Coordinates of C-alpha atoms in Angstrom, one line a residue:
X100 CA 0.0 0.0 0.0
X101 CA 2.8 2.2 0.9
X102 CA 4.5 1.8 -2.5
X103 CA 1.6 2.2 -4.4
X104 CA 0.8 5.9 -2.9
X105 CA 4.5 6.6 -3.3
X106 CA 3.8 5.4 -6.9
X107 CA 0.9 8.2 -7.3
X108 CA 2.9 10.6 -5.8
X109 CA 5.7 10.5 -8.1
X110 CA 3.3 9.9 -10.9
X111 CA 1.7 13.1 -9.8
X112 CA 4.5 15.4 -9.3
X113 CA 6.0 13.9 -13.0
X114 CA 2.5 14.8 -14.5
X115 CA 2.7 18.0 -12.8
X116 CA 6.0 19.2 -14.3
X117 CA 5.2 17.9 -17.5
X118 CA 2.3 20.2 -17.4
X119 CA 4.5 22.9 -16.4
X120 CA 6.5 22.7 -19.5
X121 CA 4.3 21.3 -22.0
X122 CA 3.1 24.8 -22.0
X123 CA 6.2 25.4 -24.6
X124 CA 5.6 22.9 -26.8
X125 CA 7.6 20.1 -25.1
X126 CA 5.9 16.8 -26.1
X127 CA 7.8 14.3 -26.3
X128 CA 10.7 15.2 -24.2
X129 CA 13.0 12.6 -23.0
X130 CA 13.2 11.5 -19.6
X131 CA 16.7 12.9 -19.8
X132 CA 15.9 16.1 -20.3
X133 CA 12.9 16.2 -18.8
X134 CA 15.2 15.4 -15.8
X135 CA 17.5 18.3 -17.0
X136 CA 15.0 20.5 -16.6
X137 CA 13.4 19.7 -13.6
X138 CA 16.9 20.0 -11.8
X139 CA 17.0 23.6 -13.5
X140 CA 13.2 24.5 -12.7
X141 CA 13.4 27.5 -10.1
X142 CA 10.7 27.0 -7.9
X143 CA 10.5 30.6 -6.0
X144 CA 13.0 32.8 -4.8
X145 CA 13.2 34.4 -1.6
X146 CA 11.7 37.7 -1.5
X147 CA 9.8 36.7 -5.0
X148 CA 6.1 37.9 -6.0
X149 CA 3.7 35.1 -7.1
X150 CA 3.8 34.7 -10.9
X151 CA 2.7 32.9 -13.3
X152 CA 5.7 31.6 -15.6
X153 CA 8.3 30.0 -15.7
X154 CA 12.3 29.9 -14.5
X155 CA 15.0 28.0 -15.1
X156 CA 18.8 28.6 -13.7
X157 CA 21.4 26.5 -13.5
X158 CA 25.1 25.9 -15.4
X159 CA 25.4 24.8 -18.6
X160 CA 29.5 23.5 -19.8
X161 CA 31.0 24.9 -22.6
X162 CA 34.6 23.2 -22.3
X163 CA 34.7 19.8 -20.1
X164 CA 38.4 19.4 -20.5
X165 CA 38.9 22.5 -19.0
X166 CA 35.8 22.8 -16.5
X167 CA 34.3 25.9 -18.0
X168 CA 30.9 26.5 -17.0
X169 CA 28.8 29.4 -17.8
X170 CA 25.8 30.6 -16.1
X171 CA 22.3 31.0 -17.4
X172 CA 19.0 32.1 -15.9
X173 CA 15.5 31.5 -18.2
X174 CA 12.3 33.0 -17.8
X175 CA 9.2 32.0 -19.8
X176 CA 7.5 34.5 -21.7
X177 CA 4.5 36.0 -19.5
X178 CA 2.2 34.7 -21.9
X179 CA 2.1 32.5 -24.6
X180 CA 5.6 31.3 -24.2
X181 CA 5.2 28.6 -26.7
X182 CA 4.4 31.4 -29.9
X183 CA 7.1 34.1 -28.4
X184 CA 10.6 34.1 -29.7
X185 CA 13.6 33.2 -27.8
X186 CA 15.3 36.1 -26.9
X187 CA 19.5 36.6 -25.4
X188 CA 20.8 39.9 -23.4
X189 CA 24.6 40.4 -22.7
X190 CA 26.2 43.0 -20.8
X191 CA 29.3 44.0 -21.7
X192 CA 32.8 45.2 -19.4
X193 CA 33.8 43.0 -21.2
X194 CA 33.7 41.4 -17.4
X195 CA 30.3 42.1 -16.0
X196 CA 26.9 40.3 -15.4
X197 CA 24.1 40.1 -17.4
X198 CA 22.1 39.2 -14.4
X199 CA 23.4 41.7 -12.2
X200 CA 22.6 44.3 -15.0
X201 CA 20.1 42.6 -17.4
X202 CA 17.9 41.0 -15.0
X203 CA 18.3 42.5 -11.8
X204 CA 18.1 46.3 -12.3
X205 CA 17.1 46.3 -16.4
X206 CA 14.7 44.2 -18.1
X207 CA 14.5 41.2 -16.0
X208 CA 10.9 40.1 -14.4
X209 CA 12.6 40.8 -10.7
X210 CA 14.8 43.5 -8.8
X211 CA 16.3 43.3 -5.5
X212 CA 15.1 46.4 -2.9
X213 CA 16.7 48.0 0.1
X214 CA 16.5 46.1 3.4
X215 CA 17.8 43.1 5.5
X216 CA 14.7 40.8 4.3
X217 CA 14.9 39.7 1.1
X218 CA 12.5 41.2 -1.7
X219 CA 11.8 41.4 -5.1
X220 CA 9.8 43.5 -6.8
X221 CA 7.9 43.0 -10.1
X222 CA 8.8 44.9 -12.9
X223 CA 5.7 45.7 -14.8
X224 CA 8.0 46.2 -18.2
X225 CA 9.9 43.0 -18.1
X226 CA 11.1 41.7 -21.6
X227 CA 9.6 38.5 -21.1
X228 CA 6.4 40.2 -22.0
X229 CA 7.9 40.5 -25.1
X230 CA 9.9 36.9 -25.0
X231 CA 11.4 34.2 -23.6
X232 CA 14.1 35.2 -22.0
X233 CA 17.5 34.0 -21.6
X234 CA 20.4 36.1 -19.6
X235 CA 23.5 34.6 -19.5
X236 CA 27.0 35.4 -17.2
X237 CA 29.8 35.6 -19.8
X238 CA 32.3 34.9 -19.7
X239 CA 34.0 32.3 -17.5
X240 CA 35.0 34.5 -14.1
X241 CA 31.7 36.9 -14.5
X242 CA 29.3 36.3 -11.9
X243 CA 28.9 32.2 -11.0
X244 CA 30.3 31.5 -14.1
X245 CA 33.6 29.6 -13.2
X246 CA 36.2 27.8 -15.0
X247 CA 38.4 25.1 -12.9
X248 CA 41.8 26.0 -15.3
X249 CA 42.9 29.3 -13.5
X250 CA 44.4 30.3 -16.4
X251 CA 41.2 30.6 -18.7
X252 CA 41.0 34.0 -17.0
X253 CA 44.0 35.7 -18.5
X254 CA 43.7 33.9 -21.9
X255 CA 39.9 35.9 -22.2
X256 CA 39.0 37.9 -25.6
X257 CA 36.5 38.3 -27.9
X258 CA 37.0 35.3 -30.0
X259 CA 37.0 32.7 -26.6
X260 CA 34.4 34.4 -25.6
X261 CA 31.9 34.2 -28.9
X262 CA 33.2 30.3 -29.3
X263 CA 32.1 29.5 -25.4
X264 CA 28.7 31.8 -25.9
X265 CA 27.8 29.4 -29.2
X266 CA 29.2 26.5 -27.6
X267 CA 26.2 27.6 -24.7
X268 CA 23.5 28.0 -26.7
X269 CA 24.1 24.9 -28.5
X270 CA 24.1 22.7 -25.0
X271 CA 21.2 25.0 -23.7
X272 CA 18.8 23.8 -27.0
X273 CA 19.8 20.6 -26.4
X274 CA 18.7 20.7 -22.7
X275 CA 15.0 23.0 -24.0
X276 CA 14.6 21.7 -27.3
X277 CA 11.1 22.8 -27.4
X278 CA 12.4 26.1 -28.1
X279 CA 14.7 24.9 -30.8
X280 CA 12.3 26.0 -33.4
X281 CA 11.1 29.6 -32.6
X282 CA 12.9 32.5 -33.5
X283 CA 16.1 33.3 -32.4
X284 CA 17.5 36.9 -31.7
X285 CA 20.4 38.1 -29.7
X286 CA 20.4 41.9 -27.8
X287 CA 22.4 43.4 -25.4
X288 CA 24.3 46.7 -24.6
X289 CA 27.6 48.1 -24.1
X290 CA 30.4 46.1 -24.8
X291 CA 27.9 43.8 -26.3
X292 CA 28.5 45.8 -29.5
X293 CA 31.5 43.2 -30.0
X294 CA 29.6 40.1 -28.0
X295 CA 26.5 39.9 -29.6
X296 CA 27.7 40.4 -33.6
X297 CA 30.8 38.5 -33.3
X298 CA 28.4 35.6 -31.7
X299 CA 25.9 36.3 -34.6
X300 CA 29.0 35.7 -36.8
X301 CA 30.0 32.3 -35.3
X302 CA 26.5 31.4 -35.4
X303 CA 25.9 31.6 -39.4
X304 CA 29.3 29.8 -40.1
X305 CA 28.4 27.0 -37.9
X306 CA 24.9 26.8 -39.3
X307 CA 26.4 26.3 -42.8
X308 CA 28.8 22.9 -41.6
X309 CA 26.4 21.8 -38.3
X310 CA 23.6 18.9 -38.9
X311 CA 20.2 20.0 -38.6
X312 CA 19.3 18.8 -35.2
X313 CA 22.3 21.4 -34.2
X314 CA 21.4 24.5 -36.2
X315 CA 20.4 27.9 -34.9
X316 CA 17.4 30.1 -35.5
X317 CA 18.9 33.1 -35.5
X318 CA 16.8 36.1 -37.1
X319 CA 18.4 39.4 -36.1
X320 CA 20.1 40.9 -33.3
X321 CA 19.4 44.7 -31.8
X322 CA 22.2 46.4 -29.1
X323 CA 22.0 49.7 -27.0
X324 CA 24.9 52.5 -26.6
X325 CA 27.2 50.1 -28.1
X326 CA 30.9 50.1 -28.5
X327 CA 31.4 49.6 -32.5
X328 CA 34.0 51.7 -33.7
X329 CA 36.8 52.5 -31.1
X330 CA 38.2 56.7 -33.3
X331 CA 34.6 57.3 -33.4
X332 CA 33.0 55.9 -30.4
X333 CA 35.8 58.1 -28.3
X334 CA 35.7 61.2 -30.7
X335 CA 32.3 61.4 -30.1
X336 CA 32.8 61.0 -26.4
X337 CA 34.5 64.0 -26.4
X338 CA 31.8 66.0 -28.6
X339 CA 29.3 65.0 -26.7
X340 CA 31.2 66.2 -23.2
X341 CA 32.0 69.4 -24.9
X342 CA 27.8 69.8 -26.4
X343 CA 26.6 69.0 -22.7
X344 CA 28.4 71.4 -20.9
X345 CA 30.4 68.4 -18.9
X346 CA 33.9 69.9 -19.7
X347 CA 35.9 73.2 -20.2
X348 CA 36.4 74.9 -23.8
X349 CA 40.1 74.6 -22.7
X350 CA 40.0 70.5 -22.3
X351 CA 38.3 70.1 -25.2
X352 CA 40.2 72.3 -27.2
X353 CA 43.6 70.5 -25.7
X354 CA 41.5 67.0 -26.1
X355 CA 41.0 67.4 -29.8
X356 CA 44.8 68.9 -29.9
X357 CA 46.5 66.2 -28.3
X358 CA 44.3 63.0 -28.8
X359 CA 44.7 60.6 -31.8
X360 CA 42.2 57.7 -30.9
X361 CA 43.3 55.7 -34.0
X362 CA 46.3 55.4 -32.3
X363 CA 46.6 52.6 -29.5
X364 CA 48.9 54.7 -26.9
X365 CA 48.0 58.4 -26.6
X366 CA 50.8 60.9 -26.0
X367 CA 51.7 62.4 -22.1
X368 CA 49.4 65.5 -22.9
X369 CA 46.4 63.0 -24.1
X370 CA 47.1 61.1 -21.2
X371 CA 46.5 65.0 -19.5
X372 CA 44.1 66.2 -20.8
X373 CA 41.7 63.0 -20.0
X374 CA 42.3 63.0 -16.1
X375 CA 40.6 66.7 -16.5
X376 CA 37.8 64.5 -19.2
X377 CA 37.2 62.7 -16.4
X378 CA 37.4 64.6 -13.0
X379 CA 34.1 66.6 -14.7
X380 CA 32.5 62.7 -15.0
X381 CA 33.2 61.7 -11.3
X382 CA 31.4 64.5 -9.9
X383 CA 27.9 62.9 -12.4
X384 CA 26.8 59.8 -13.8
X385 CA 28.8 59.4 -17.1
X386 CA 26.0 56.7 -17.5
X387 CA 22.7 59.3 -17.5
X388 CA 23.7 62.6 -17.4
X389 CA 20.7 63.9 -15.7
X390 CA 20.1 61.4 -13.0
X391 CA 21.5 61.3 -9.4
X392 CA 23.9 59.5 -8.1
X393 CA 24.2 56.8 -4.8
X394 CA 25.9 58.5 -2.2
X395 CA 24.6 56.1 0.7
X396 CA 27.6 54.4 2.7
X397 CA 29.8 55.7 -0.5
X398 CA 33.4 56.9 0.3
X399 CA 35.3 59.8 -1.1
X400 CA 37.7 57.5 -2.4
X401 CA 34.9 55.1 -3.5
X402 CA 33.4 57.8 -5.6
X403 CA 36.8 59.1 -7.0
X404 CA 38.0 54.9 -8.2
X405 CA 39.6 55.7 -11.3
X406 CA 38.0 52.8 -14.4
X407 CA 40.1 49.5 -14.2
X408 CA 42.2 49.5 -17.2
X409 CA 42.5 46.0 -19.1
X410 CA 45.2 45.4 -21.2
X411 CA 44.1 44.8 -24.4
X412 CA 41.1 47.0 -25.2
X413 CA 42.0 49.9 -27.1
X414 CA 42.7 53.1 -25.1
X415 CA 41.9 54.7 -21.8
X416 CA 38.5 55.5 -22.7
X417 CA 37.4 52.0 -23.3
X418 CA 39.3 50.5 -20.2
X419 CA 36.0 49.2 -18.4
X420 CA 32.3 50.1 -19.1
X421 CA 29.7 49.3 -16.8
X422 CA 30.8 49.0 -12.7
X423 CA 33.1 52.2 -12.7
X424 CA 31.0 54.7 -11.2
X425 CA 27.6 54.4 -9.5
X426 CA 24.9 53.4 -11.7
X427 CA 22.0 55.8 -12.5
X428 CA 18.8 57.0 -11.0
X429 CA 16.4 57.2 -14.0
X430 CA 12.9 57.3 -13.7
X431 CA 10.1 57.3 -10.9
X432 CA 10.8 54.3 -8.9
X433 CA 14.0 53.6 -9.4
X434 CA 16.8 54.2 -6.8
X435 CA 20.6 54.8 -7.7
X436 CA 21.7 52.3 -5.2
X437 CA 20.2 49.2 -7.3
X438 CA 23.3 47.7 -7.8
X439 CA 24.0 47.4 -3.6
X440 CA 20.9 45.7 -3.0
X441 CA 21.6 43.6 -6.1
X442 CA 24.9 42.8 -4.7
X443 CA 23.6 41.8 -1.6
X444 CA 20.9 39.8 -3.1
X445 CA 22.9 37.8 -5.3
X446 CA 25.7 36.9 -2.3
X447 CA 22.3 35.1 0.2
X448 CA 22.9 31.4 0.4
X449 CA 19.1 31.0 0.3
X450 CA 19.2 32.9 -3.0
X451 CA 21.8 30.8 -4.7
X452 CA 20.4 27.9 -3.4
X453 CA 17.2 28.7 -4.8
X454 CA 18.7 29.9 -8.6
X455 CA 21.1 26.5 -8.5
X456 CA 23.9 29.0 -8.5
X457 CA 27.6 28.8 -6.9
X458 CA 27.7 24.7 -6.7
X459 CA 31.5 24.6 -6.6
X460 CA 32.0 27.5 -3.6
X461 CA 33.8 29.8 -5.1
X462 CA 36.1 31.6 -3.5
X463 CA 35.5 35.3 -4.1
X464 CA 31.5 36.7 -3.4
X465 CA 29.5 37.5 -6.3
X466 CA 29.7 40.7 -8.2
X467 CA 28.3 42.7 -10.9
X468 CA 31.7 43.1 -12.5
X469 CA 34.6 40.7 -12.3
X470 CA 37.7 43.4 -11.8
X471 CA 40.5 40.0 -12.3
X472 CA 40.1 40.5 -15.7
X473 CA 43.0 42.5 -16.4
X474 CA 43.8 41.0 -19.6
X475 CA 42.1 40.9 -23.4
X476 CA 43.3 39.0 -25.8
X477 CA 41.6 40.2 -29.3
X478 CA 39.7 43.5 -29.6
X479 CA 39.8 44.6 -32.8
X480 CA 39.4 48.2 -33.3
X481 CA 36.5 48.4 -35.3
X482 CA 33.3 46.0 -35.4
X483 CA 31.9 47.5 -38.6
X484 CA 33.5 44.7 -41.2
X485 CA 31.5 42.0 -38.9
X486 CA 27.9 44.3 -39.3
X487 CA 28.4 44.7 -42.7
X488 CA 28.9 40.9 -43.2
X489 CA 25.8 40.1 -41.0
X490 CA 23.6 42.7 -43.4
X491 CA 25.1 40.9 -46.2
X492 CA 23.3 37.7 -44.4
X493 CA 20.0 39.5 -44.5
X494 CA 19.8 39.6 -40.5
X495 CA 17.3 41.8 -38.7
X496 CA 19.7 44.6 -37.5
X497 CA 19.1 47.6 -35.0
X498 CA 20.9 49.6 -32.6
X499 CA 19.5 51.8 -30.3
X500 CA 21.0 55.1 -28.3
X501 CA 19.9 56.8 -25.2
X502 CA 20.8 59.9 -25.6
X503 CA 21.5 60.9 -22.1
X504 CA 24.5 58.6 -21.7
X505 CA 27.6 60.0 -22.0
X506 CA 29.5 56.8 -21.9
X507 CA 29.0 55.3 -25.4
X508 CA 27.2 58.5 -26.5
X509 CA 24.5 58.9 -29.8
X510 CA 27.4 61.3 -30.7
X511 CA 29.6 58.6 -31.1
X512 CA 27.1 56.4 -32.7
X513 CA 26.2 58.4 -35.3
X514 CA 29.8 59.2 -36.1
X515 CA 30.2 55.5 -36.4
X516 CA 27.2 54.3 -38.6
X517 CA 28.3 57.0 -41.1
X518 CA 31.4 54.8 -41.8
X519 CA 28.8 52.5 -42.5
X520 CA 27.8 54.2 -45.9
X521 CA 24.8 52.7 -46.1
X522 CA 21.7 53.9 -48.3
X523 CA 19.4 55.8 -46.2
X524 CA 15.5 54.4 -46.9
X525 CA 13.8 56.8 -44.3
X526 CA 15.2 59.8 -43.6
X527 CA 15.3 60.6 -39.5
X528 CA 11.9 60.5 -38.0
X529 CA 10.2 60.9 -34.5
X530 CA 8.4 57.9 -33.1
X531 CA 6.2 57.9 -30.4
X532 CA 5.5 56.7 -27.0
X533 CA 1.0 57.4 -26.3
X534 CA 1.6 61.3 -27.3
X535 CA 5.1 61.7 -26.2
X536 CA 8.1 61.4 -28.7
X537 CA 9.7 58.8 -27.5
X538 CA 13.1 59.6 -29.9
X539 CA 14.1 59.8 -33.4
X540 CA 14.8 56.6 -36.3
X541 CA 16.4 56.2 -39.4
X542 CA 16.2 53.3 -41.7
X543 CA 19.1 52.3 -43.4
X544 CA 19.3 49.4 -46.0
X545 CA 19.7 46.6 -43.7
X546 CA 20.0 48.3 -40.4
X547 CA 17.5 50.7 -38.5
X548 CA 19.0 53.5 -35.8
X549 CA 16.6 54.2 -32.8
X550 CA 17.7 57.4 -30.2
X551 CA 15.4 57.1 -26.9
X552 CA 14.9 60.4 -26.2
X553 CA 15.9 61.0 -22.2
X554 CA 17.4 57.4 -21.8
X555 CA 20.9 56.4 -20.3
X556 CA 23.6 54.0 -20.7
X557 CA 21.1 51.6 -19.5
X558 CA 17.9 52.0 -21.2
X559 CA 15.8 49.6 -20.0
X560 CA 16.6 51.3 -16.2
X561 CA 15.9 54.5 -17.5
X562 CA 13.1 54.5 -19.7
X563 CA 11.3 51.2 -19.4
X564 CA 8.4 51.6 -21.0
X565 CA 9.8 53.1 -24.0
X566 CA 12.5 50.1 -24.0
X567 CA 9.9 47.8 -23.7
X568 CA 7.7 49.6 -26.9
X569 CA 11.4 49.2 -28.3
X570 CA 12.1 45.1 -28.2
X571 CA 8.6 44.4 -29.2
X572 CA 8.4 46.5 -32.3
X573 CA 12.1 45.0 -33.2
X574 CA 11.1 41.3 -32.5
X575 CA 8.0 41.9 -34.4
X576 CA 9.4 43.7 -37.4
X577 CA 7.4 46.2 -37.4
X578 CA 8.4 50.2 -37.2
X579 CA 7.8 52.3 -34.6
X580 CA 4.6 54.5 -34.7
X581 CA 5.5 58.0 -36.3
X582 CA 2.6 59.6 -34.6
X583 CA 0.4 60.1 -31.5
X584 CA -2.4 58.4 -31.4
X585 CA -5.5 60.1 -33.1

């Protein structure tokens, strides 16, 4: 009698999952990976509202000989997850956490909040409204991604990192191959301008030598305030300084003097002249311009930490992007000390427990940047040769701009898609948010330009709902509206 109620029960609770997933399509799953998934389902979080989709968390390996394991964490569309497309954010640093960033205090369905009881609150503009969504910590050394060959972390660059991301995804679909078959599209921000088209890259090429069973539907890719072009990206850092009032006539007259950022090691007066660049940016958020910055249980010396410079990635402008400074304020209801309660979050026991996260004990807390990485192998000065091969491919291709951010500016942006010299189909146009301009486009052939008018760095922190209108106009393939509402 007892075995047969412990029969039922397990019966039950099998039945019950099954439902869970079958929700996405998932007939015929293997017990395998029905197992696989079950061991990645994330029950509830401490602190978490009630919802009603889905998460998985958990490590996926990317290199066994070397015990490289990267970090994922997988939320089911709100709705409809088994008709919504499969979506990938990356932050960039290159070194910092797509979950810190991404999930925690962007776009992600939950954000930490102040105090010593854990909580999350829902974020009514969440992506997965739009998608399923997948945020991953890349690369090995970022967040609870680990590696067990110490060394991995000084061989890092962008080519390790794009073969590790694809060699991810292709073990992820293997583990949810019910969403094998929807759309595939890749986004992020930041450094992500190198991650997410050099991934796009190694994607294609495999698809053309990979079997079937092992090929990627990927449709298009979309990044925000991203580092494409390192002469224009840091030429128009300095424009942009100069049009905002951050710095002096005199430093950006001895800026535009002294600094050739073609060149990969500035000259002693450069080198200057940029202390003074940035001695204006420590006293604001180089991130969002007009929002405040966290000054709780923040230092002097905390405030003034110069950027960590990597070896590697081209010059002193471009040493480290997110985790320098505080991150910004932005809208109503949002606070500019996200990123401590994040941190403290993200370091409970209950919390990793709960996410499947930190199984090996590593030795070093969590954090939203990973400041070992000190070292880059390849970062080629320009990304523009990959973007023009990936239009040649007939990908979906936008970039968006917040043009409050004074980090990767839409100065610098704009300065860079020139280089582009592509054919202009619709000239530059406001789009709309209810009756609000929400920013300006312009459609080029094979790649549309979005400004979010008031937005950050991080534009899903700063303007969410607009960032939101953003992603599901994009995914959809459809343009933004270039008028109120009548």
């Amino acid at each position: 009698m007892i075995n047969s109620c412990l029969l039922l029960w397990l019966l039950a609770t099998s039945t019950m999952f099954a439902s869970a997933v079958s929700r996405s399509s998932s007939r015929g799953l293997s017990p395998k990976i029905m197992a696989e998934q079950r061991a990645d389902h994330v029950v509830r979080l401490p602190g978490q509202p009630k919802v009603s989709f889905k998460q998985y968390a958990g490590y996926v390996t990317v290199n066994a000989s070397s015990g490289k394991a990267l970090f994922y964490w997988f939320f089911e569309a709100a709705e409809k997850p088994e008709k919504k497309p499969v979506l990938l954010w990356l932050n960039g640093g290159p070194g910092c956490s797509s979950i810190g960033y991404g999930e925690a205090e962007e776009l992600g369905p939950f954000f930490p909040q102040k105090g010593t009881k854990p909580k999350l609150k829902l974020n009514k503009y969440s992506w997965n409204r739009a998608a399923n969504l997948l945020f991953l910590e890349s690369p090995v050394g970022v967040g609870f991604s680990y590696t067990n060959t110490s060394s991995d972390i000084n061989e890092l660059g962008d080519t390790i990192v794009a073969k590790d991301a694809y060699n991810f995804l292709l073990n992820w679909f293997r583990r949810f191959p019910q969403f094998k078959s929807h759309n595939f599209f890749l986004s992020g921000e930041s450094y992500a301008g190198h991650y997410v088209p050099q991934l796009a890259k190694v994607i294609l090429d495999n698809n053309k030598m990979v079997s079937k069973e092992d090929r990627i539907n990927l449709k298009g890719f979309m990044i925000g305030n991203a580092l494409l072009d390192d002469n224009t990206d840091q030429r128009g850092m300095v424009q942009y300084a100069w049009d905002h009032a951050v710095i002096s006539d005199r430093v950006y007259s001895d800026l535009k003097k002294n600094c050739d950022f073609s060149k990969k090691n500035l000259t002693t007066k450069c080198n200057k002249a940029l202390t003074q660049y940035f001695a204006e940016y420590r006293l604001i958020d180089i991130y969002s311009l007009y929002s405040p910055i966290c000054v709780e249980n923040q230092t002097e010396s905390r405030r003034n930490t110069q950027p960590p410079v990597i070896d590697g990635i081209s010059p002193r402008l471009f040493s480290r992007f997110e985790g320098w400074l505080k991150r910004p304020a932005a809208g109503a209801g949002y606070d500019p000390c996200a990123s401590d309660y994040t941190d403290a979050y993200m370091n409970r026991q209950d919390v990793q427990s709960a996410l499947h996260a930190n199984v090996t004990k590593l030795s070093y807390p969590w954090t939203h940047c990973n400041n070992n990485i000190t070292s880059w192998s390849d970062s080629p000065s320009s990304i523009l040769p990959t973007i023009k091969e990936l239009i040649a491919e007939g990908l979906r291709i936008w970039i968006y701009s917040g043009d409050t951010d004074g980090r990767i500016p839409v100065t610098s942006t704009r300065y860079t898609l020139r280089k582009l010299g592509l054919k202009t189909l619709q000239e530059w146009t406001a789009w709309y948010t209810s009756s609000q301009v929400g920013g300006w486009t312009i459609e080029y052939k094979g790649l549309i330009f979005v400004t979010v008018r008031g937005a950050g760095h991080q534009i899903p922190t700063t303007k969410p709902r607009q960032a939101l209108q953003l992603v599901k106009h994009f995914l959809d393939d459809k343009k933004l509206p270039n008028a109120p509402p009548s």
